[in-house]
Tab-separated table of C-alpha atoms in Angstrom:
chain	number	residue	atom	x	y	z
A	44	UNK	CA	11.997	-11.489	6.600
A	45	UNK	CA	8.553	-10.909	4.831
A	46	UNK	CA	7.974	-11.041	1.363
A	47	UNK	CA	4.883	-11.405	-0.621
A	48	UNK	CA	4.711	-12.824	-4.182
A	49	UNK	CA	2.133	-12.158	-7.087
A	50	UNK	CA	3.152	-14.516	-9.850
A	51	UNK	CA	1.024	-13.593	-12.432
A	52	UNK	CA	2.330	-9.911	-14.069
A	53	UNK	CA	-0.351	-9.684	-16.308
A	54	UNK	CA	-4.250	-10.945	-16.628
A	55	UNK	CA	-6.420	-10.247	-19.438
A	56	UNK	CA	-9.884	-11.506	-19.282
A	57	UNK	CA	-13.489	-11.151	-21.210
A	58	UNK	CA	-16.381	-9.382	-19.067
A	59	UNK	CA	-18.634	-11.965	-17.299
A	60	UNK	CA	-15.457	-13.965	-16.843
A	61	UNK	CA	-14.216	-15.381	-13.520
A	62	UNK	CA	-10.776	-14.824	-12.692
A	63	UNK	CA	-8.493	-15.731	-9.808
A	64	UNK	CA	-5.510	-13.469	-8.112
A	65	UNK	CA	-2.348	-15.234	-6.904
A	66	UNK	CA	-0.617	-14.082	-3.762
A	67	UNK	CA	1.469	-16.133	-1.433
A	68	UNK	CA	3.305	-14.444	1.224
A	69	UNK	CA	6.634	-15.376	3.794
A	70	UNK	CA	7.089	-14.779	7.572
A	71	UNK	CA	8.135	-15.704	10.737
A	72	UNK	CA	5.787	-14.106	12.558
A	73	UNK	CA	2.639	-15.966	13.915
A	74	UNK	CA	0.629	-13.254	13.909
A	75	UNK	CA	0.457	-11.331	10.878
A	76	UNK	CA	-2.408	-9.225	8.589
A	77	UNK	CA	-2.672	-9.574	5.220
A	78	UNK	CA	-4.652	-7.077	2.421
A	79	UNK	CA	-5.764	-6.495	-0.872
A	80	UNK	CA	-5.423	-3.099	-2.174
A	81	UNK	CA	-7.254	-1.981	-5.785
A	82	UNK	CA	-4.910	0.173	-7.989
A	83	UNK	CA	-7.174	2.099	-11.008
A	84	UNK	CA	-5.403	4.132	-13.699
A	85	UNK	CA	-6.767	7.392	-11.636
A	86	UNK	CA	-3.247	5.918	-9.167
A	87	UNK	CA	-5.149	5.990	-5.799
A	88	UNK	CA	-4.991	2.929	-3.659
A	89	UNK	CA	-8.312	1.397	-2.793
A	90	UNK	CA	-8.696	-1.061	0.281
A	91	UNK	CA	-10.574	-3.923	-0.574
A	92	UNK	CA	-9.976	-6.717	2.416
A	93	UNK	CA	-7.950	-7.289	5.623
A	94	UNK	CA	-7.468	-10.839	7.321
A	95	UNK	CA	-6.358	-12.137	10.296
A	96	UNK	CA	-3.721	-14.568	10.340
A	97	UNK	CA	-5.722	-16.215	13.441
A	98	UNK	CA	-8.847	-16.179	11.741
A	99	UNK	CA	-8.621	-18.513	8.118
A	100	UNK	CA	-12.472	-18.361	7.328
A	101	UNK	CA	-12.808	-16.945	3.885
A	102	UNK	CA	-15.133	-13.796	2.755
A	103	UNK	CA	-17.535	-12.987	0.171
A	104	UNK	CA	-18.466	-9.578	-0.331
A	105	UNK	CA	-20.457	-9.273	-3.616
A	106	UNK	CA	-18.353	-10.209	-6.408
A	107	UNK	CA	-14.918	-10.344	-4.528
A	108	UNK	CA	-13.997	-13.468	-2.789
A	109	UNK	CA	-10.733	-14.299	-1.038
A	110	UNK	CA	-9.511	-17.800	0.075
A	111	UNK	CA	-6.722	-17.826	2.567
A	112	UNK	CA	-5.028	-20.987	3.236
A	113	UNK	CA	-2.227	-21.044	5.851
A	114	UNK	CA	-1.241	-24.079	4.922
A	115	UNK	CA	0.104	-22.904	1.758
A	116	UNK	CA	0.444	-19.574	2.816
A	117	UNK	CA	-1.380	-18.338	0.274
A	118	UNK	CA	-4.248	-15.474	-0.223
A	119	UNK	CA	-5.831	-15.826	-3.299
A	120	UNK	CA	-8.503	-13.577	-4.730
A	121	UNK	CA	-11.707	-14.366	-7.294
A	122	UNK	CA	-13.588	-11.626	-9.074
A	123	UNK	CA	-16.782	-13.781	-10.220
A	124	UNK	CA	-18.648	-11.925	-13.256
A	125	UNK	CA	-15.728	-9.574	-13.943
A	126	UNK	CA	-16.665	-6.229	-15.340
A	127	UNK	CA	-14.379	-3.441	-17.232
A	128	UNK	CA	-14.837	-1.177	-14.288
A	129	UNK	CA	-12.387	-4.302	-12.574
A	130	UNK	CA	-9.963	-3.160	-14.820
A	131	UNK	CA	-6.686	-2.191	-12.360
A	132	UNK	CA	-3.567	-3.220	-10.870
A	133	UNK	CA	-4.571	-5.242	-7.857
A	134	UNK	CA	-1.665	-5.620	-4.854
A	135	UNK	CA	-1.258	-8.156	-1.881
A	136	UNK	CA	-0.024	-7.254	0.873
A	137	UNK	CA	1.176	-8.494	4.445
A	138	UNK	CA	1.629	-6.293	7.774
A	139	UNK	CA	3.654	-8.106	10.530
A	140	UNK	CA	2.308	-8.334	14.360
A	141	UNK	CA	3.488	-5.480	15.238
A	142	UNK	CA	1.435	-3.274	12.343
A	143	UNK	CA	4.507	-0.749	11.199
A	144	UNK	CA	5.682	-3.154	7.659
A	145	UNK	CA	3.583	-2.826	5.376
A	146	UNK	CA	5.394	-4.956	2.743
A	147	UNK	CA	3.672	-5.226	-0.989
A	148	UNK	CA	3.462	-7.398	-3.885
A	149	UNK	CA	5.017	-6.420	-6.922
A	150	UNK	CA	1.227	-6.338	-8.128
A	151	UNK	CA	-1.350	-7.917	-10.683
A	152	UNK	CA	-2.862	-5.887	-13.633
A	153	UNK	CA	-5.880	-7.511	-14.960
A	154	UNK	CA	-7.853	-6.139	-17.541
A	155	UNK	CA	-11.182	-6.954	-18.552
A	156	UNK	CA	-12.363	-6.812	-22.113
A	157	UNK	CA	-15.488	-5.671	-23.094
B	378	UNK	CA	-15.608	12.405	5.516
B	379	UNK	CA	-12.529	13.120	3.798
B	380	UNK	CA	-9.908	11.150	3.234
B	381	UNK	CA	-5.720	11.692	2.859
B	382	UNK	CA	-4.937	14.021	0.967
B	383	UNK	CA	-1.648	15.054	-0.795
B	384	UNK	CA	0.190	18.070	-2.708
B	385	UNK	CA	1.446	18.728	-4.809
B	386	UNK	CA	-0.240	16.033	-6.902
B	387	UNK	CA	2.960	16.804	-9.960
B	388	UNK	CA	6.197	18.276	-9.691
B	389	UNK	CA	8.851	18.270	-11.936
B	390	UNK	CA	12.054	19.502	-10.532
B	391	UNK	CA	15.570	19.867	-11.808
B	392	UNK	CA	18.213	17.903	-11.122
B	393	UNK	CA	19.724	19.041	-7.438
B	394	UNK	CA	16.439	20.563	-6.295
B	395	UNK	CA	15.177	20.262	-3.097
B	396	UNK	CA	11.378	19.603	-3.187
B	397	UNK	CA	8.684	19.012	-0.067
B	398	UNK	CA	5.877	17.069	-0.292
B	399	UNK	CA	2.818	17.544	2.258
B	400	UNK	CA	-0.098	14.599	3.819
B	401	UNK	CA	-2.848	15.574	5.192
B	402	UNK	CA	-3.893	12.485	7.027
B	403	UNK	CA	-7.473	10.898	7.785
B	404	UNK	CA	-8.814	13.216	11.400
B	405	UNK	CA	-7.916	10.879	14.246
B	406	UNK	CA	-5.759	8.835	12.215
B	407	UNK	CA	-2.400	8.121	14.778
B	408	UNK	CA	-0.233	6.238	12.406
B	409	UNK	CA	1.546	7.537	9.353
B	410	UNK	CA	3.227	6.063	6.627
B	411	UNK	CA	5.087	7.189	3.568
B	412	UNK	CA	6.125	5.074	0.440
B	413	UNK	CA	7.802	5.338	-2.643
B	414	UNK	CA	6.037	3.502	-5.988
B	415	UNK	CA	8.379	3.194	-9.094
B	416	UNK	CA	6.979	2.963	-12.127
B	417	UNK	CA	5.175	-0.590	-12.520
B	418	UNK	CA	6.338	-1.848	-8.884
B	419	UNK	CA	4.233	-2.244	-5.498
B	420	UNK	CA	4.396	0.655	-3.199
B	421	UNK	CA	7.959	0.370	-1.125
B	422	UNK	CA	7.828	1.385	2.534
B	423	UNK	CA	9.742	4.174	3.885
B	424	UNK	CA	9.119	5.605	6.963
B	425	UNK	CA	6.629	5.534	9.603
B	426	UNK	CA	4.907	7.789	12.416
B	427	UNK	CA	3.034	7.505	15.287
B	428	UNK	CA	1.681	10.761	15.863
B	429	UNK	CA	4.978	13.016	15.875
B	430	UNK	CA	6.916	10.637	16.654
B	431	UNK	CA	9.336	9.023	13.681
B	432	UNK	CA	9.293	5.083	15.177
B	433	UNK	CA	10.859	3.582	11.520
B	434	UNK	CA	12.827	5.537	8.680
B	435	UNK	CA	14.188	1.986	7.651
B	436	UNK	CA	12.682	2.615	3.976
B	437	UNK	CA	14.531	5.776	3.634
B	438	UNK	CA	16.966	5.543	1.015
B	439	UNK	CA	19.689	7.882	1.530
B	440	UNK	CA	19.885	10.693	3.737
B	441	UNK	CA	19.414	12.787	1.519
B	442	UNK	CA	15.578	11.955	1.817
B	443	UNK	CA	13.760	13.535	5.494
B	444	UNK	CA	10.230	12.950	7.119
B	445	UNK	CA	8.923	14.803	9.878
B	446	UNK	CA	5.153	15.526	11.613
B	447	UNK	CA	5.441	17.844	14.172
B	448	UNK	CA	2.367	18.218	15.829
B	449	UNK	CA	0.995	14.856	14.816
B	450	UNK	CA	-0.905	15.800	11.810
B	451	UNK	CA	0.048	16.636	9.003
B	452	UNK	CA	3.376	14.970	7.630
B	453	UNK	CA	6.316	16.667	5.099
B	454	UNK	CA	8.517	14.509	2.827
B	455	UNK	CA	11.383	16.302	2.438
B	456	UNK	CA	13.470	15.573	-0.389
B	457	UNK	CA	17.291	17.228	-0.992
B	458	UNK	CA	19.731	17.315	-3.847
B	459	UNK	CA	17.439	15.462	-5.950
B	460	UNK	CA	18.229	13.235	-8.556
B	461	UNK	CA	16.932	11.310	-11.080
B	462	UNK	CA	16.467	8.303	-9.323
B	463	UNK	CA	14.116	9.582	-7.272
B	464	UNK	CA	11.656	9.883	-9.840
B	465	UNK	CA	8.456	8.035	-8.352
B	466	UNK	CA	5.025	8.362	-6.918
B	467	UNK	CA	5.405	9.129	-3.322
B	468	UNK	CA	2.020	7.637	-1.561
B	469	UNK	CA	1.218	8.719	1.901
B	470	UNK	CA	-1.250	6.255	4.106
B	471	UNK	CA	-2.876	6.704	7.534
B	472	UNK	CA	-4.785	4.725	9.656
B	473	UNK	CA	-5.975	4.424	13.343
B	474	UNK	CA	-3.438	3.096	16.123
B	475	UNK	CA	-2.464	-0.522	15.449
B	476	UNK	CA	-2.790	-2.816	18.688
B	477	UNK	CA	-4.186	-6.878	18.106
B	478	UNK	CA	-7.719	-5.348	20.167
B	479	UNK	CA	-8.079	-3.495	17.370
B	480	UNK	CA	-7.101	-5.001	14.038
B	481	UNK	CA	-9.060	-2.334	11.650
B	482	UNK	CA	-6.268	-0.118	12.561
B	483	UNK	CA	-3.552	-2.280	10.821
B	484	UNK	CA	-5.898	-1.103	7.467
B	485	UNK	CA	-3.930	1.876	5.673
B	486	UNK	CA	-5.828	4.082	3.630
B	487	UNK	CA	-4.089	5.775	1.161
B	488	UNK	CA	-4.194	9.462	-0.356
B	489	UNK	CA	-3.427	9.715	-4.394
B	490	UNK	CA	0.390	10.169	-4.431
B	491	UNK	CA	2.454	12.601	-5.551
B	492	UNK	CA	4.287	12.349	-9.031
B	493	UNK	CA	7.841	13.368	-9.151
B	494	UNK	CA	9.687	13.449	-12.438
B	495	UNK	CA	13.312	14.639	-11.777
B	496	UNK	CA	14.957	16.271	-15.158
């Protein structure tokens, strides 16, 4: 069975600050997709990232980072320079081989204090 | 281009109401997926399509609850006898077939829910 856990319920953080996102995730399956998806108090879902189970090189994209570590099964996410606009419920989340179960963390909200 | 859409974005129905709820997936978009968010949870899963057909209703909690697409497009939550319970966001997500050639279609793009507050 899958699961995905995000340990930390609640962040709260100053603007400019770095912060990290937990998620570590559980499968069976060798192939396997994992996301992060952006929740903002407007309630729409916002893709940020997919990865590839085969592919463990991490990703920078402006501000966003995300380390993935098979090892520890774990998919961990760094806003550097955080910014109020960061402010939202972030989720994890981890899609099996065969793409149809899409199974979510119970979610981060981080706020960022101005 | 636009992106999934849903409606109603509210409704409030009374206990024992039957209420629909309508996607309007991304164009081209095979796959289709419904969820249910309670209040402060991650989305759940509960049913899946690729184009009309129904391939997973796993997620679907009772049978009192009903998906269909019948031409491929545009999706209906159905929703019978309802009760309170079923008070939630329902979130509807699309994205492009799913195969390991082509891994951006495992990426589900969501539309902005629809509440429903059962009284």
């Amino acid at each position: 069975a899958q699961k995905v856990t995000q340990a930390q319920t609640e962040i709260s953080v100053v603007e400019k600050e770095d912060v990290t996102l937990d998620c570590v995730y559980e499968t069976r399956d060798t192939t396997y997709y994992l996301f992060w998806y952006k929740q903002p108090p407007s309630g729409e879902l916002v893709f940020l990232i997919r990865r590839n189970s085969f592919d463990e090189q991490n990703e920078i994209s402006g501000r966003y980072s995300w380390n993935f570590q098979k090892s520890t099964s774990s998919f961990n996410f760094t806003i550097t320079a955080s910014q109020v606009v960061d402010s939202a419920v972030y989720f994890c989340a981890l899609s099996e081989g065969n793409g149809q179960n899409f199974v979510f963390g119970p979610g981060t909200r981080l706020s960022v204090l101005p | 281009g636009a992106g999934v859409s849903q409606s109603p974005r509210y409704k409030v129905a009374k206990r024992g109401q039957d209420v629909a709820l309508r996607c309007d997936p991304i164009s081209g978009h095979v796959s289709l997926f419904w969820y249910q968010q309670a209040l402060g949870q991650g989305p759940e899963f509960l049913t899946y399509f690729q184009n009309e057909a129904q391939l997973d209703k796993s997620g679907l909690p009772s049978d009192r609850f009903f998906a269909e697409r019948p031409e491929g497009s545009v999706s209906t939550l159905k929703i019978q006898r309802t009760q309170q319970e079923d008070s939630a966001v329902y979130l509807c997500a699309s994205s492009l077939a799913s195969t390991p050639q082509n891994p951006r279609g495992y990426e589900q793009y969501f539309g902005p829910g629809t509440r429903l507050t059962v009284t």
